[in-house]
Amino acid sequence: MVYGKILPGTFLSRPNRFIAHVEMEGRMEICHVKNTGRCRELLVPGAAVWLEESPNPARKIKFDLIAVEKVRPEGPLLINMDSQAPNRVFGEWAAAGGLGFVPTLLRPETTYGNSRFDYYWELAEPGGPRRGFWEVKGVTLEQSGTARFPDAPTLRGVKHLEELIAARRTGYEAGVCFIVQMGGIDHVEPNDATHPEFGAALRRAAQAGVEVLAVECGVEPGRLTAGRKIPVKL
């Protein structure tokens, strides 16, 4: 996916989960943070950030904070932290054959049971259509070359995994895809230290036949592109 007009800035503070104060060309701007997660290891004072300028002149907050450069001993790492981007990236990737086939139908935001999955898909075949669901999780937490999810407890994430298991048992194909919003990652792991219940649910899902994938992304300040599949270590 490609953003519009991108401008650099320096992160100053985050008064609440929705907004940040960013220095741009010697002035302080209020920006919308497109990620309501904690992101404490990313949004530290002095961090280089990138903002998308809204083309809407009537919008109250003019800028969206979409990417940050994480400072690490092994070198800086550019991370896209837009929580809306992973679904778009997955949709582009899947529609282009990233799953190993081009779906006949790929529909976002589809309700099943008590959950709304990110994608429902179908593939026409001579013996009858294949069909299934995908749930997409964006990953921004990196520790020594390993990406971990989640960065905070997510009861909603556990619920989605249980619903994927239920869908699989009723004959649908089902999968969860971790879109890693950075490059140079060795593998993805469930963050058991932060939310052991999610890790346990992910392992149950895999045992029940739910496909578990991770896709590393290429990140530029104004672009996020699906790249190679990387291992998920359970």
CSV table of N, CA and C in Angstrom, one decimal, residues 42-146:
chain,number,residue,atom,x,y,z
A,42,LEU,N,8.5,2.1,21.0
A,42,LEU,CA,8.6,2.8,19.8
A,42,LEU,C,8.5,4.3,20.0
A,43,LEU,N,7.5,4.8,20.6
A,43,LEU,CA,7.2,6.2,20.8
A,43,LEU,C,8.0,6.8,22.0
A,44,VAL,N,9.2,7.0,21.8
A,44,VAL,CA,10.1,7.5,22.9
A,44,VAL,C,10.5,9.0,22.5
A,45,PRO,N,10.6,9.9,23.4
A,45,PRO,CA,11.0,11.3,23.0
A,45,PRO,C,12.3,11.3,22.2
A,46,GLY,N,12.2,12.0,21.1
A,46,GLY,CA,13.4,12.2,20.2
A,46,GLY,C,13.4,11.2,19.1
A,47,ALA,N,12.4,10.2,19.0
A,47,ALA,CA,12.4,9.3,17.9
A,47,ALA,C,12.0,10.0,16.6
A,48,ALA,N,12.6,9.6,15.5
A,48,ALA,CA,12.2,10.0,14.2
A,48,ALA,C,10.9,9.4,13.8
A,49,VAL,N,10.0,10.2,13.4
A,49,VAL,CA,8.7,9.6,12.9
A,49,VAL,C,8.3,10.2,11.6
A,50,TRP,N,7.3,9.6,10.9
A,50,TRP,CA,6.9,10.0,9.6
A,50,TRP,C,5.3,10.2,9.7
A,51,LEU,N,4.9,11.3,9.1
A,51,LEU,CA,3.5,11.7,9.2
A,51,LEU,C,2.9,11.7,7.8
A,52,GLU,N,1.6,11.3,7.6
A,52,GLU,CA,0.9,11.5,6.4
A,52,GLU,C,0.0,12.7,6.6
A,53,GLU,N,0.1,13.7,5.6
A,53,GLU,CA,-0.7,14.9,5.7
A,53,GLU,C,-2.0,14.6,5.0
A,54,SER,N,-3.1,14.9,5.7
A,54,SER,CA,-4.4,14.7,5.1
A,54,SER,C,-4.7,15.7,4.0
A,55,PRO,N,-5.3,15.3,2.9
A,55,PRO,CA,-5.7,16.2,1.8
A,55,PRO,C,-7.0,16.9,2.1
A,56,ASN,N,-7.6,16.6,3.2
A,56,ASN,CA,-8.9,17.2,3.6
A,56,ASN,C,-8.6,18.5,4.3
A,57,PRO,N,-8.9,19.7,3.8
A,57,PRO,CA,-8.6,21.0,4.5
A,57,PRO,C,-9.5,21.2,5.7
A,58,ALA,N,-10.6,20.5,5.7
A,58,ALA,CA,-11.6,20.7,6.8
A,58,ALA,C,-11.3,19.9,8.0
A,59,ARG,N,-10.3,18.9,7.9
A,59,ARG,CA,-10.0,18.0,9.0
A,59,ARG,C,-9.3,18.8,10.1
A,60,LYS,N,-9.8,18.5,11.4
A,60,LYS,CA,-9.3,19.2,12.5
A,60,LYS,C,-7.8,18.9,12.8
A,61,ILE,N,-7.5,17.6,12.8
A,61,ILE,CA,-6.1,17.2,13.0
A,61,ILE,C,-5.5,16.9,11.6
A,62,LYS,N,-4.5,17.6,11.2
A,62,LYS,CA,-4.0,17.5,9.8
A,62,LYS,C,-3.2,16.3,9.5
A,63,PHE,N,-2.5,15.8,10.5
A,63,PHE,CA,-1.5,14.7,10.3
A,63,PHE,C,-1.8,13.4,11.0
A,64,ASP,N,-1.4,12.3,10.3
A,64,ASP,CA,-1.5,11.0,10.9
A,64,ASP,C,0.0,10.5,11.1
A,65,LEU,N,0.3,10.0,12.3
A,65,LEU,CA,1.6,9.3,12.5
A,65,LEU,C,1.5,7.9,12.1
A,66,ILE,N,2.4,7.5,11.1
A,66,ILE,CA,2.3,6.2,10.5
A,66,ILE,C,3.5,5.3,10.7
A,67,ALA,N,4.7,6.0,10.9
A,67,ALA,CA,5.9,5.2,11.0
A,67,ALA,C,6.9,5.8,12.0
A,68,VAL,N,7.7,5.0,12.5
A,68,VAL,CA,8.7,5.4,13.5
A,68,VAL,C,10.0,4.7,13.3
A,69,GLU,N,11.1,5.3,13.6
A,69,GLU,CA,12.4,4.7,13.5
A,69,GLU,C,12.8,4.2,14.9
A,70,LYS,N,12.9,2.9,15.1
A,70,LYS,CA,13.3,2.4,16.4
A,70,LYS,C,14.8,2.4,16.5
A,71,VAL,N,15.3,3.0,17.6
A,71,VAL,CA,16.8,3.0,17.8
A,71,VAL,C,17.1,1.7,18.6
A,72,ARG,N,18.1,0.9,18.0
A,72,ARG,CA,18.6,-0.3,18.6
A,72,ARG,C,20.1,-0.4,18.6
A,73,PRO,N,20.7,-1.2,19.5
A,73,PRO,CA,22.1,-1.3,19.4
A,73,PRO,C,22.7,-1.8,18.1
A,74,GLU,N,21.9,-2.7,17.4
A,74,GLU,CA,22.3,-3.2,16.1
A,74,GLU,C,22.0,-2.3,14.9
A,75,GLY,N,21.4,-1.2,15.2
A,75,GLY,CA,21.1,-0.3,14.1
A,75,GLY,C,19.6,0.1,14.1
A,76,PRO,N,19.3,1.3,13.5
A,76,PRO,CA,17.9,1.7,13.5
A,76,PRO,C,17.0,0.8,12.6
A,77,LEU,N,15.7,0.7,13.0
A,77,LEU,CA,14.8,-0.1,12.3
A,77,LEU,C,13.5,0.7,12.1
A,78,LEU,N,13.1,0.8,10.8
A,78,LEU,CA,11.9,1.6,10.4
A,78,LEU,C,10.7,0.7,10.6
A,79,ILE,N,9.8,1.1,11.4
A,79,ILE,CA,8.6,0.3,11.6
A,79,ILE,C,7.3,1.1,11.3
A,80,ASN,N,6.5,0.5,10.5
A,80,ASN,CA,5.2,1.0,10.2
A,80,ASN,C,4.3,0.7,11.4
A,81,MET,N,3.6,1.7,12.0
A,81,MET,CA,2.8,1.4,13.1
A,81,MET,C,1.3,1.8,12.9
A,82,ASP,N,0.9,1.9,11.6
A,82,ASP,CA,-0.5,2.1,11.2
A,82,ASP,C,-1.3,0.8,11.4
A,83,SER,N,-2.2,0.8,12.4
A,83,SER,CA,-2.9,-0.4,12.6
A,83,SER,C,-3.9,-0.8,11.6
A,84,GLN,N,-4.2,0.2,10.7
A,84,GLN,CA,-5.2,-0.1,9.6
A,84,GLN,C,-4.4,-0.7,8.3
A,85,ALA,N,-3.1,-0.5,8.3
A,85,ALA,CA,-2.4,-1.0,7.1
A,85,ALA,C,-2.3,-2.5,6.9
A,86,PRO,N,-2.1,-3.3,8.0
A,86,PRO,CA,-2.0,-4.8,7.7
A,86,PRO,C,-3.1,-5.4,6.9
A,87,ASN,N,-4.4,-5.0,7.2
A,87,ASN,CA,-5.5,-5.6,6.5
A,87,ASN,C,-5.4,-5.2,5.0
A,88,ARG,N,-5.0,-4.0,4.7
A,88,ARG,CA,-4.9,-3.6,3.3
A,88,ARG,C,-3.8,-4.4,2.6
A,89,VAL,N,-2.7,-4.5,3.3
A,89,VAL,CA,-1.5,-5.2,2.7
A,89,VAL,C,-1.9,-6.7,2.5
A,90,PHE,N,-2.5,-7.3,3.5
A,90,PHE,CA,-2.9,-8.7,3.3
A,90,PHE,C,-3.9,-8.8,2.1
A,91,GLY,N,-4.8,-7.9,2.0
A,91,GLY,CA,-5.8,-8.0,0.9
A,91,GLY,C,-5.1,-7.9,-0.5
A,92,GLU,N,-4.1,-7.0,-0.6
A,92,GLU,CA,-3.4,-6.9,-1.8
A,92,GLU,C,-2.6,-8.1,-2.1
A,93,TRP,N,-1.9,-8.6,-1.1
A,93,TRP,CA,-1.1,-9.8,-1.2
A,93,TRP,C,-1.9,-11.0,-1.6
A,94,ALA,N,-3.0,-11.3,-0.9
A,94,ALA,CA,-3.8,-12.4,-1.1
A,94,ALA,C,-4.4,-12.4,-2.5
A,95,ALA,N,-4.9,-11.2,-2.9
A,95,ALA,CA,-5.5,-11.0,-4.2
A,95,ALA,C,-4.5,-11.3,-5.4
A,96,ALA,N,-3.3,-11.0,-5.1
A,96,ALA,CA,-2.2,-11.3,-6.1
A,96,ALA,C,-1.6,-12.7,-6.1
A,97,GLY,N,-2.2,-13.6,-5.3
A,97,GLY,CA,-1.8,-14.9,-5.2
A,97,GLY,C,-0.8,-15.3,-4.1
A,98,GLY,N,-0.7,-14.4,-3.1
A,98,GLY,CA,0.3,-14.7,-2.0
A,98,GLY,C,0.0,-16.0,-1.3
A,99,LEU,N,-1.3,-16.4,-1.2
A,99,LEU,CA,-1.7,-17.6,-0.5
A,99,LEU,C,-1.4,-18.9,-1.3
A,100,GLY,N,-0.9,-18.7,-2.5
A,100,GLY,CA,-0.7,-19.9,-3.4
A,100,GLY,C,-1.7,-20.0,-4.5
A,101,PHE,N,-2.7,-19.2,-4.5
A,101,PHE,CA,-3.8,-19.2,-5.5
A,101,PHE,C,-4.4,-17.8,-5.5
A,102,VAL,N,-5.2,-17.5,-6.6
A,102,VAL,CA,-5.9,-16.2,-6.7
A,102,VAL,C,-7.3,-16.5,-6.3
A,103,PRO,N,-7.9,-16.0,-5.2
A,103,PRO,CA,-9.2,-16.3,-4.9
A,103,PRO,C,-10.3,-15.8,-5.9
A,104,THR,N,-11.3,-16.6,-6.1
A,104,THR,CA,-12.4,-16.2,-6.9
A,104,THR,C,-13.2,-15.0,-6.2
A,105,LEU,N,-13.2,-15.1,-4.9
A,105,LEU,CA,-13.9,-14.0,-4.1
A,105,LEU,C,-13.0,-13.7,-2.9
A,106,LEU,N,-12.8,-12.5,-2.6
A,106,LEU,CA,-12.0,-12.1,-1.4
A,106,LEU,C,-12.8,-10.9,-0.8
A,107,ARG,N,-13.5,-11.1,0.3
A,107,ARG,CA,-14.4,-10.1,0.8
A,107,ARG,C,-14.0,-9.8,2.2
A,108,PRO,N,-13.7,-8.5,2.5
A,108,PRO,CA,-13.3,-8.1,3.8
A,108,PRO,C,-14.5,-8.0,4.8
A,109,GLU,N,-14.2,-8.0,6.1
A,109,GLU,CA,-15.1,-7.7,7.2
A,109,GLU,C,-16.4,-8.6,7.0
A,110,THR,N,-16.2,-9.9,7.3
A,110,THR,CA,-17.4,-10.8,7.2
A,110,THR,C,-17.7,-11.4,8.5
A,111,THR,N,-18.9,-11.4,8.9
A,111,THR,CA,-19.4,-12.0,10.2
A,111,THR,C,-19.6,-13.5,10.1
A,112,TYR,N,-19.1,-14.1,11.2
A,112,TYR,CA,-19.3,-15.6,11.3
A,112,TYR,C,-19.4,-15.8,12.8
A,113,GLY,N,-20.5,-16.5,13.2
A,113,GLY,CA,-20.7,-16.7,14.7
A,113,GLY,C,-20.7,-15.4,15.4
A,114,ASN,N,-19.9,-15.3,16.4
A,114,ASN,CA,-19.9,-14.0,17.2
A,114,ASN,C,-18.7,-13.1,16.9
A,115,SER,N,-18.1,-13.4,15.8
A,115,SER,CA,-16.9,-12.6,15.4
A,115,SER,C,-17.1,-12.0,14.0
A,116,ARG,N,-16.4,-11.0,13.7
A,116,ARG,CA,-16.3,-10.4,12.3
A,116,ARG,C,-14.8,-10.6,11.9
A,117,PHE,N,-14.6,-11.6,11.0
A,117,PHE,CA,-13.3,-11.9,10.5
A,117,PHE,C,-12.9,-10.8,9.4
A,118,ASP,N,-11.5,-10.7,9.3
A,118,ASP,CA,-11.0,-9.7,8.4
A,118,ASP,C,-11.3,-10.0,7.0
A,119,TYR,N,-11.2,-11.3,6.6
A,119,TYR,CA,-11.5,-11.7,5.2
A,119,TYR,C,-12.2,-13.0,5.1
A,120,TYR,N,-13.1,-13.1,4.2
A,120,TYR,CA,-13.8,-14.4,3.7
A,120,TYR,C,-13.3,-14.6,2.3
A,121,TRP,N,-13.0,-15.8,1.9
A,121,TRP,CA,-12.6,-16.1,0.5
A,121,TRP,C,-13.2,-17.3,0.0
A,122,GLU,N,-13.3,-17.4,-1.3
A,122,GLU,CA,-13.8,-18.6,-2.0
A,122,GLU,C,-12.8,-18.8,-3.2
A,123,LEU,N,-12.7,-20.1,-3.6
A,123,LEU,CA,-12.0,-20.5,-4.8
A,123,LEU,C,-12.8,-21.5,-5.5
A,124,ALA,N,-13.2,-21.2,-6.8
A,124,ALA,CA,-14.0,-22.1,-7.6
A,124,ALA,C,-13.1,-23.2,-8.0
A,125,GLU,N,-13.5,-24.5,-7.8
A,125,GLU,CA,-12.8,-25.7,-8.3
A,125,GLU,C,-13.9,-26.6,-8.9
A,126,PRO,N,-13.4,-27.6,-9.7
A,126,PRO,CA,-14.4,-28.5,-10.4
A,126,PRO,C,-15.2,-29.3,-9.4
A,127,GLY,N,-14.6,-29.7,-8.3
A,127,GLY,CA,-15.4,-30.5,-7.3
A,127,GLY,C,-16.2,-29.7,-6.4
A,128,GLY,N,-16.2,-28.4,-6.5
A,128,GLY,CA,-17.0,-27.5,-5.6
A,128,GLY,C,-16.0,-26.5,-5.0
A,129,PRO,N,-16.5,-25.4,-4.6
A,129,PRO,CA,-15.7,-24.3,-4.2
A,129,PRO,C,-15.0,-24.5,-2.8
A,130,ARG,N,-13.8,-24.1,-2.7
A,130,ARG,CA,-13.1,-24.0,-1.4
A,130,ARG,C,-13.6,-22.7,-0.8
A,131,ARG,N,-13.6,-22.6,0.5
A,131,ARG,CA,-14.0,-21.3,1.2
A,131,ARG,C,-13.4,-21.3,2.6
A,132,GLY,N,-13.2,-20.1,3.0
A,132,GLY,CA,-12.6,-20.0,4.4
A,132,GLY,C,-12.5,-18.5,4.9
A,133,PHE,N,-11.9,-18.4,6.0
A,133,PHE,CA,-11.7,-17.1,6.7
A,133,PHE,C,-10.3,-16.9,7.0
A,134,TRP,N,-9.9,-15.6,7.0
A,134,TRP,CA,-8.6,-15.2,7.5
A,134,TRP,C,-8.7,-14.0,8.5
A,135,GLU,N,-8.0,-14.2,9.6
A,135,GLU,CA,-7.9,-13.1,10.5
A,135,GLU,C,-6.4,-12.5,10.4
A,136,VAL,N,-6.3,-11.2,10.4
A,136,VAL,CA,-5.0,-10.5,10.1
A,136,VAL,C,-4.6,-9.8,11.4
A,137,LYS,N,-3.3,-10.0,11.8
A,137,LYS,CA,-2.8,-9.3,13.0
A,137,LYS,C,-1.5,-8.5,12.6
A,138,GLY,N,-1.5,-7.3,12.8
A,138,GLY,CA,-0.3,-6.4,12.6
A,138,GLY,C,0.6,-6.5,13.7
A,139,VAL,N,1.9,-6.7,13.4
A,139,VAL,CA,3.0,-6.9,14.4
A,139,VAL,C,3.9,-5.7,14.4
A,140,THR,N,4.1,-5.0,15.5
A,140,THR,CA,5.1,-3.9,15.6
A,140,THR,C,6.1,-4.1,16.7
A,141,LEU,N,6.0,-5.2,17.5
A,141,LEU,CA,6.9,-5.4,18.6
A,141,LEU,C,8.1,-6.3,18.1
A,142,GLU,N,9.3,-5.7,18.2
A,142,GLU,CA,10.5,-6.4,17.8
A,142,GLU,C,11.5,-6.5,19.0
A,143,GLN,N,12.0,-7.7,19.2
A,143,GLN,CA,13.0,-7.9,20.3
A,143,GLN,C,14.1,-8.7,19.7
A,144,SER,N,15.3,-8.1,19.5
A,144,SER,CA,16.5,-8.8,19.0
A,144,SER,C,16.2,-9.7,17.8
A,145,GLY,N,15.5,-9.1,16.8
A,145,GLY,CA,15.3,-9.7,15.5
A,145,GLY,C,14.1,-10.7,15.5
A,146,THR,N,13.4,-10.8,16.6
A,146,THR,CA,12.2,-11.6,16.7
A,146,THR,C,11.0,-10.7,16.8
